[in-house]
Tab-separated table of C-alpha atoms and ligand atoms in Angstrom:
chain	number	residue	atom	x	y	z
Z	24	MET	CA	0.000	0.000	0.000
Z	25	LEU	CA	1.418	3.371	-1.071
Z	26	ILE	CA	0.489	6.446	0.988
Z	27	SER	CA	1.629	9.934	0.012
Z	28	PHE	CA	1.798	13.222	1.904
Z	29	GLU	CA	1.286	16.460	0.042
Z	30	GLY	CA	1.041	20.158	0.712
Z	31	LEU	CA	2.900	23.456	0.655
Z	32	ASP	CA	6.409	23.752	2.010
Z	33	GLY	CA	6.065	24.201	5.760
Z	34	CYS	CA	2.685	22.428	6.069
Z	35	GLY	CA	4.180	19.848	8.432
Z	36	LYS	CA	3.919	16.799	6.200
Z	37	SER	CA	7.407	15.447	6.980
Z	38	THR	CA	6.585	15.449	10.708
Z	39	GLN	CA	3.275	13.704	9.995
Z	40	ALA	CA	4.883	11.115	7.717
Z	41	HIS	CA	7.370	10.215	10.460
Z	42	ARG	CA	4.627	10.073	13.072
Z	43	LEU	CA	2.471	7.813	10.959
Z	44	ALA	CA	5.444	5.531	10.212
Z	45	GLN	CA	6.062	5.175	13.927
Z	46	ARG	CA	2.384	4.495	14.713
Z	47	LEU	CA	2.136	1.851	11.987
Z	48	ARG	CA	5.323	0.136	13.201
Z	49	GLU	CA	3.926	0.061	16.736
Z	50	GLN	CA	0.885	-1.762	15.324
Z	51	GLY	CA	3.178	-4.365	13.742
Z	52	TYR	CA	3.317	-3.167	10.121
Z	53	ARG	CA	6.542	-3.089	8.160
Z	54	VAL	CA	6.952	0.473	6.923
Z	55	GLU	CA	9.327	2.176	4.524
Z	56	LEU	CA	9.475	5.959	4.297
Z	57	PHE	CA	10.810	7.913	1.324
Z	58	ARG	CA	10.957	11.548	0.382
Z	59	GLU	CA	10.727	13.207	-3.011
Z	60	PRO	CA	12.837	14.379	-4.625
Z	61	GLY	CA	15.442	12.102	-3.099
Z	62	ALA	CA	15.911	8.757	-1.389
Z	63	THR	CA	18.267	7.267	-4.004
Z	64	PRO	CA	21.782	8.574	-4.790
Z	65	LEU	CA	20.739	9.817	-8.250
Z	66	SER	CA	17.545	11.383	-6.909
Z	67	GLU	CA	19.476	13.150	-4.124
Z	68	SER	CA	21.859	14.603	-6.736
Z	69	ILE	CA	18.889	15.800	-8.792
Z	70	ARG	CA	17.380	17.234	-5.608
Z	71	ARG	CA	20.493	19.347	-5.035
Z	72	LEU	CA	20.380	20.527	-8.643
Z	73	LEU	CA	16.738	21.510	-8.335
Z	74	LEU	CA	16.738	23.119	-4.934
Z	75	GLU	CA	20.194	24.641	-4.611
Z	76	SER	CA	21.070	25.552	-8.140
Z	77	ALA	CA	21.777	29.195	-8.847
Z	78	THR	CA	21.359	28.677	-12.585
Z	79	GLU	CA	17.981	29.222	-14.196
Z	80	ILE	CA	15.911	26.076	-14.732
Z	81	THR	CA	12.981	26.360	-17.148
Z	82	PRO	CA	9.598	24.971	-16.037
Z	83	LEU	CA	9.863	22.152	-18.585
Z	84	ALA	CA	13.371	21.209	-17.429
Z	85	GLU	CA	12.085	21.309	-13.851
Z	86	LEU	CA	9.214	18.969	-14.748
Z	87	LEU	CA	11.592	16.514	-16.383
Z	88	LEU	CA	14.157	16.638	-13.576
Z	89	PHE	CA	11.563	15.968	-10.849
Z	90	ASN	CA	10.283	13.091	-12.926
Z	91	ALA	CA	13.763	11.725	-13.641
Z	92	ALA	CA	14.310	11.573	-9.867
Z	93	ARG	CA	10.889	9.921	-9.507
Z	94	ALA	CA	11.533	7.296	-12.197
Z	95	GLN	CA	14.696	6.221	-10.398
Z	96	LEU	CA	12.960	6.148	-7.008
Z	97	VAL	CA	9.960	4.159	-8.269
Z	98	GLU	CA	11.978	1.515	-10.046
Z	99	THR	CA	14.801	0.994	-7.564
Z	100	ALA	CA	13.082	1.590	-4.235
Z	101	LEU	CA	9.281	2.061	-4.213
Z	102	ARG	CA	8.252	-0.932	-6.288
Z	103	PRO	CA	10.618	-3.366	-4.530
Z	104	ALA	CA	9.357	-2.130	-1.145
Z	105	LEU	CA	5.716	-2.518	-2.194
Z	106	GLU	CA	6.382	-5.970	-3.632
Z	107	SER	CA	7.969	-7.021	-0.342
Z	108	GLY	CA	4.634	-6.226	1.352
Z	109	ALA	CA	5.715	-3.092	3.221
Z	110	ILE	CA	3.476	-0.090	3.711
Z	111	VAL	CA	5.273	2.632	1.792
Z	112	LEU	CA	4.992	6.250	2.868
Z	113	CYS	CA	6.135	8.931	0.487
Z	114	ASP	CA	6.767	12.533	1.525
Z	115	ARG	CA	5.530	14.053	-1.778
Z	116	PHE	CA	4.717	12.115	-4.943
Z	117	ASP	CA	3.217	12.876	-8.369
Z	118	ASP	CA	0.585	15.325	-7.043
Z	119	SER	CA	3.465	17.664	-6.100
Z	120	THR	CA	4.386	17.905	-9.766
Z	121	THR	CA	0.783	18.528	-10.805
Z	122	ALA	CA	0.424	21.219	-8.146
Z	123	TYR	CA	3.835	22.937	-8.493
Z	124	GLN	CA	4.811	22.501	-12.155
Z	125	GLY	CA	1.250	22.287	-13.514
Z	126	TYR	CA	-0.838	24.744	-11.495
Z	127	GLY	CA	2.116	26.714	-10.055
Z	128	ARG	CA	4.415	27.133	-13.062
Z	129	GLY	CA	1.566	26.911	-15.563
Z	130	LEU	CA	2.742	23.980	-17.687
Z	131	PRO	CA	-0.133	22.294	-19.578
Z	132	LEU	CA	-1.769	19.827	-17.198
Z	133	GLU	CA	-1.949	17.068	-19.818
Z	134	VAL	CA	1.822	17.351	-20.408
Z	135	VAL	CA	2.430	17.089	-16.668
Z	136	ALA	CA	0.057	14.115	-16.371
Z	137	THR	CA	1.740	12.269	-19.244
Z	138	CYS	CA	5.195	12.887	-17.881
Z	139	ASN	CA	4.147	11.775	-14.379
Z	140	ARG	CA	2.589	8.619	-15.778
Z	141	ILE	CA	5.768	7.722	-17.651
Z	142	ALA	CA	7.905	8.265	-14.542
Z	143	THR	CA	5.649	6.306	-12.180
Z	144	GLY	CA	4.781	3.578	-14.676
Z	145	GLY	CA	1.184	4.181	-13.590
Z	146	LEU	CA	1.830	3.644	-9.883
Z	147	LYS	CA	-0.655	5.730	-7.871
Z	148	PRO	CA	-0.953	6.161	-4.106
Z	149	ALA	CA	-3.875	4.306	-2.534
Z	150	VAL	CA	-4.305	7.197	-0.097
Z	151	THR	CA	-2.989	10.765	-0.206
Z	152	PHE	CA	-3.060	13.207	2.681
Z	153	PHE	CA	-3.087	16.811	1.560
Z	154	LEU	CA	-2.110	18.902	4.567
Z	155	ASP	CA	-3.694	22.263	3.897
Z	156	VAL	CA	-2.430	25.514	5.407
Z	157	PRO	CA	-2.822	29.115	4.238
Z	158	VAL	CA	0.139	30.384	2.217
Z	159	GLU	CA	1.028	32.953	4.913
Z	160	LEU	CA	1.471	30.238	7.509
Z	161	ALA	CA	3.397	27.953	5.148
Z	162	LEU	CA	5.827	30.736	4.275
Z	163	ARG	CA	6.308	31.633	7.919
Z	164	ARG	CA	6.952	28.018	8.906
Z	165	SER	CA	9.272	27.020	6.055
Z	166	ARG	CA	12.823	28.240	6.016
Z	167	GLY	CA	12.148	29.909	2.694
Z	168	SER	CA	15.685	29.467	1.494
Z	169	ASP	CA	15.601	26.998	-1.392
Z	170	ARG	CA	15.022	27.868	-5.034
Z	171	LEU	CA	11.342	26.864	-5.077
Z	172	GLU	CA	10.533	28.528	-1.813
Z	173	GLN	CA	11.677	31.845	-3.298
Z	174	ALA	CA	9.029	31.659	-6.016
Z	175	GLY	CA	6.697	34.119	-4.286
Z	176	ARG	CA	3.296	34.310	-2.736
Z	177	GLU	CA	1.141	34.151	-5.869
Z	178	PHE	CA	2.952	31.037	-7.008
Z	179	PHE	CA	2.078	29.302	-3.725
Z	180	GLU	CA	-1.548	30.459	-3.942
Z	181	ARG	CA	-1.765	28.720	-7.338
Z	182	VAL	CA	-0.116	25.596	-5.917
Z	183	ARG	CA	-2.594	25.524	-3.025
Z	184	SER	CA	-5.617	25.922	-5.322
Z	185	GLY	CA	-4.093	23.228	-7.519
Z	186	TYR	CA	-4.087	20.814	-4.596
Z	187	TRP	CA	-7.745	21.670	-3.889
Z	188	GLU	CA	-8.570	20.875	-7.496
Z	189	ILE	CA	-6.722	17.534	-7.315
Z	190	ALA	CA	-8.620	16.685	-4.100
Z	191	ARG	CA	-11.924	17.682	-5.714
Z	192	GLN	CA	-11.269	15.424	-8.698
Z	193	GLU	CA	-10.247	12.358	-6.674
Z	194	PRO	CA	-12.161	12.468	-3.381
Z	195	GLU	CA	-11.777	8.715	-2.759
Z	196	ARG	CA	-7.994	8.975	-2.769
Z	197	VAL	CA	-7.098	12.489	-1.632
Z	198	PHE	CA	-8.034	13.603	1.885
Z	199	CYS	CA	-7.785	17.279	2.658
Z	200	ILE	CA	-6.569	17.755	6.232
Z	201	ASP	CA	-6.676	21.100	8.054
Z	202	ALA	CA	-3.027	21.361	9.083
Z	203	THR	CA	-3.316	24.634	10.980
Z	204	ARG	CA	-4.161	22.529	14.050
Z	205	SER	CA	-1.653	21.008	16.481
Z	206	PRO	CA	0.517	18.110	15.250
Z	207	GLU	CA	-1.401	15.785	17.639
Z	208	GLU	CA	-4.786	16.772	16.178
Z	209	VAL	CA	-3.504	16.448	12.617
Z	210	HIS	CA	-2.073	13.011	13.359
Z	211	ALA	CA	-5.334	11.898	14.988
Z	212	HIS	CA	-7.283	12.978	11.880
Z	213	ILE	CA	-4.849	11.108	9.600
Z	214	TRP	CA	-5.054	7.983	11.746
Z	215	ARG	CA	-8.875	8.037	11.868
Z	216	THR	CA	-8.972	8.307	8.081
Z	217	LEU	CA	-6.394	5.625	7.402
Z	218	GLN	CA	-7.344	2.963	9.936
Z	219	PRO	CA	-10.343	1.491	8.081
Z	220	ARG	CA	-8.313	1.399	4.854
Z	221	LEU	CA	-5.314	-0.492	6.222
Z	222	PRO	CA	-4.614	-4.025	5.034
Z	223	PRO	CA	-4.837	-6.794	7.644
Z	224	LEU	CA	-1.627	-7.299	9.627
Z	225	PRO	CA	0.640	-9.916	8.063
T	304	TYD	P1	11.505	19.813	0.258
T	304	TYD	O1	12.688	20.322	1.000
T	304	TYD	O2	11.218	18.380	0.252
T	304	TYD	O3	10.268	20.657	0.674
T	304	TYD	P2	9.368	20.463	1.903
T	304	TYD	O4	10.182	19.776	2.962
T	304	TYD	O5	9.018	21.848	2.208
T	304	TYD	O6	8.285	19.624	1.348
T	304	TYD	O7	11.661	20.380	-1.209
T	304	TYD	C1	10.874	19.982	-2.179
T	304	TYD	C2	10.535	21.191	-3.009
T	304	TYD	O8	10.352	20.767	-4.343
T	304	TYD	C3	9.241	21.836	-2.588
T	304	TYD	O9	9.341	23.233	-2.748
T	304	TYD	C4	8.244	21.310	-3.593
T	304	TYD	C5	9.068	21.083	-4.805
T	304	TYD	N1	8.598	20.010	-5.705
T	304	TYD	C6	8.096	20.339	-6.949
T	304	TYD	O10	8.037	21.521	-7.319
T	304	TYD	N2	7.697	19.331	-7.792
T	304	TYD	C7	7.772	18.026	-7.431
T	304	TYD	O11	7.398	17.140	-8.225
T	304	TYD	C8	8.301	17.695	-6.128
T	304	TYD	C9	8.400	16.267	-5.705
T	304	TYD	C10	8.690	18.727	-5.300
């Protein structure tokens, strides 16, 4: 079972992914946690290029680089973990690209969807938690130092509305969670939502 966490930078999804991993392990599940972009040596190198580079990267190049990192992650780490029966948690997955490169940068959504599909080989999360916070709060919470975080307020407003649109289109998969609440309340909401959808313990 693949579970992804999505939202603006600073929404708290990394904290929630770690918390959920711990909770699931306590219940007896085998859990693997990955982050995007990253988690494999190639993907970590691409991550540095994307987030720390001072050179200009066009939106199309950005789309392809995120998806190159994803292709490597899916084939070498995600699929093997899923095939081994683990619950796989991913801190960001293909919805990030739809929200940031599609809605945020303005690339045609069908181009983004095609590119995502090629990179994932059609792998989709069973459940996605979209941790929603207002842009103001996200900007205040995130360090604001990497290349994407410098994109500006309007960019993040488009990304946030993009996530709403994704959640509206796939309500069975994407759960919108109010992440302005305390980490304990957010975790409780995530756990309540996930519990009935979990596979039986091995
Ligand atoms: P990261 O440090 O993981 O951000 P955070 O911890 O705030 O989630 O950096 C990932 C950045 O890359 C973040 O700004 C979102 C962006 N991103 C995209 O634009 N497209 C993508 O497909 C992915 C996976 C991330």
